[in-house]
PDB file of C-alpha atoms in Angstrom:
ATOM      1  CA  ASN A   1      77.565  98.041  98.545  1.00 88.00           C
ATOM      2  CA  LEU A   2      80.258 100.652  98.077  1.00 89.00           C
ATOM      3  CA  GLU A   3      78.208 103.466  99.585  1.00 92.00           C
ATOM      4  CA  ALA A   4      77.737 101.556 102.851  1.00 94.00           C
ATOM      5  CA  ALA A   5      81.407 100.538 102.917  1.00 93.00           C
ATOM      6  CA  ASN A   6      82.419 104.162 102.399  1.00 94.00           C
ATOM      7  CA  GLU A   7      80.186 105.233 105.270  1.00 96.00           C
ATOM      8  CA  VAL A   8      81.777 102.676 107.608  1.00 96.00           C
ATOM      9  CA  ALA A   9      85.270 103.645 106.444  1.00 95.00           C
ATOM     10  CA  GLU A  10      84.562 107.333 107.121  1.00 95.00           C
ATOM     11  CA  LYS A  11      83.321 106.498 110.633  1.00 96.00           C
ATOM     12  CA  LEU A  12      86.483 104.475 111.262  1.00 95.00           C
ATOM     13  CA  ARG A  13      88.699 107.257 109.903  1.00 94.00           C
ATOM     14  CA  THR A  14      86.960 109.852 112.060  1.00 93.00           C
ATOM     15  CA  ALA A  15      87.147 107.673 115.181  1.00 92.00           C
ATOM     16  CA  VAL A  16      90.872 106.994 114.763  1.00 91.00           C
ATOM     17  CA  SER A  17      91.818 110.582 113.950  1.00 88.00           C
ATOM     18  CA  SER A  18      89.798 112.005 116.839  1.00 86.00           C
ATOM     19  CA  SER A  19      90.821 109.430 119.453  1.00 86.00           C
ATOM     20  CA  ASP A  20      92.984 110.259 122.439  1.00 80.00           C
ATOM     21  CA  ASN A  21      96.444 108.822 122.211  1.00 80.00           C
ATOM     22  CA  ALA A  22      99.720 108.963 124.122  1.00 81.00           C
ATOM     23  CA  THR A  23     101.297 111.554 121.814  1.00 82.00           C
ATOM     24  CA  GLY A  24      98.418 114.021 121.915  1.00 81.00           C
ATOM     25  CA  GLN A  25      98.648 114.328 118.140  1.00 83.00           C
ATOM     26  CA  ILE A  26      96.122 113.428 115.458  1.00 83.00           C
ATOM     27  CA  ILE A  27      96.681 109.983 114.007  1.00 87.00           C
ATOM     28  CA  PRO A  28      95.784 110.149 110.315  1.00 89.00           C
ATOM     29  CA  ILE A  29      94.368 107.065 108.623  1.00 92.00           C
ATOM     30  CA  SER A  30      93.972 106.567 104.901  1.00 94.00           C
ATOM     31  CA  LEU A  31      91.687 103.888 103.483  1.00 95.00           C
ATOM     32  CA  GLY A  32      91.222 102.476 100.014  1.00 95.00           C
ATOM     33  CA  LEU A  33      87.981 100.688  99.142  1.00 95.00           C
ATOM     34  CA  ALA A  34      86.962  98.383  96.318  1.00 92.00           C
ATOM     35  CA  LEU A  35      84.192  95.843  95.832  1.00 89.00           C
ATOM     36  CA  ALA A  36      84.798  92.249  94.842  1.00 86.00           C
ATOM     37  CA  GLU A  37      82.773  91.580  91.690  1.00 84.00           C
ATOM     38  CA  PRO A  38      81.746  88.173  90.322  1.00 86.00           C
ATOM     39  CA  GLY A  39      83.283  88.972  86.926  1.00 84.00           C
ATOM     40  CA  GLN A  40      86.791  89.610  88.239  1.00 82.00           C
ATOM     41  CA  LEU A  41      89.285  87.156  86.773  1.00 80.00           C
ATOM     42  CA  GLN A  42      91.578  86.874  89.790  1.00 87.00           C
ATOM     43  CA  GLU A  43      90.427  86.396  93.362  1.00 79.00           C
ATOM     44  CA  ASP A  44      92.671  89.205  94.605  1.00 90.00           C
ATOM     45  CA  ASP A  45      91.688  91.808  91.967  1.00 90.00           C
ATOM     46  CA  ALA A  46      89.608  93.719  94.527  1.00 90.00           C
ATOM     47  CA  VAL A  47      92.503  93.720  96.994  1.00 91.00           C
ATOM     48  CA  ARG A  48      94.866  95.155  94.375  1.00 92.00           C
ATOM     49  CA  GLN A  49      92.266  97.761  93.440  1.00 92.00           C
ATOM     50  CA  ALA A  50      91.747  98.733  97.096  1.00 93.00           C
ATOM     51  CA  ASP A  51      95.531  99.002  97.471  1.00 95.00           C
ATOM     52  CA  ARG A  52      95.678 101.401  94.507  1.00 94.00           C
ATOM     53  CA  HIS A  53      92.930 103.474  96.123  1.00 95.00           C
ATOM     54  CA  LEU A  54      94.849 103.496  99.407  1.00 95.00           C
ATOM     55  CA  TYR A  55      97.874 105.029  97.673  1.00 94.00           C
ATOM     56  CA  LEU A  56      95.614 107.550  95.921  1.00 93.00           C
ATOM     57  CA  ALA A  57      94.304 108.543  99.363  1.00 93.00           C
ATOM     58  CA  LYS A  58      97.819 108.922 100.736  1.00 93.00           C
ATOM     59  CA  ASN A  59      98.981 110.945  97.733  1.00 93.00           C
ATOM     60  CA  ALA A  60      95.929 113.213  97.966  1.00 91.00           C
ATOM     61  CA  GLY A  61      96.909 114.390 101.430  1.00 89.00           C
ATOM     62  CA  ARG A  62      96.304 111.422 103.747  1.00 87.00           C
ATOM     63  CA  ASN A  63      93.555 111.034 106.359  1.00 93.00           C
ATOM     64  CA  ARG A  64      90.888 110.271 103.783  1.00 94.00           C
ATOM     65  CA  VAL A  65      88.913 107.488 102.133  1.00 95.00           C
ATOM     66  CA  VAL A  66      89.169 106.761  98.408  1.00 95.00           C
ATOM     67  CA  ALA A  67      86.694 104.329  96.859  1.00 92.00           C
ATOM     68  CA  GLN A  68      86.318 103.034  93.327  1.00 75.00           C
ATOM     69  CA  ALA A  69      84.419 105.322  91.013  1.00 60.00           C
TER      70      ALA A  69
END
């Protein structure tokens, strides 16, 4: 479900942005989430929707998760 996916995505985002790296700087990660639904007409509808959410996350300031409402 979307709630569980969001929880995993937040853990991933937190782990990446708080990890040690060679530059010593925070590495931001933006994620877009969407669920594949049986009623979708095209098999890649969920991928396109997740991609839209990714760009919403980036435009909202990066380093965040945006999921379908």
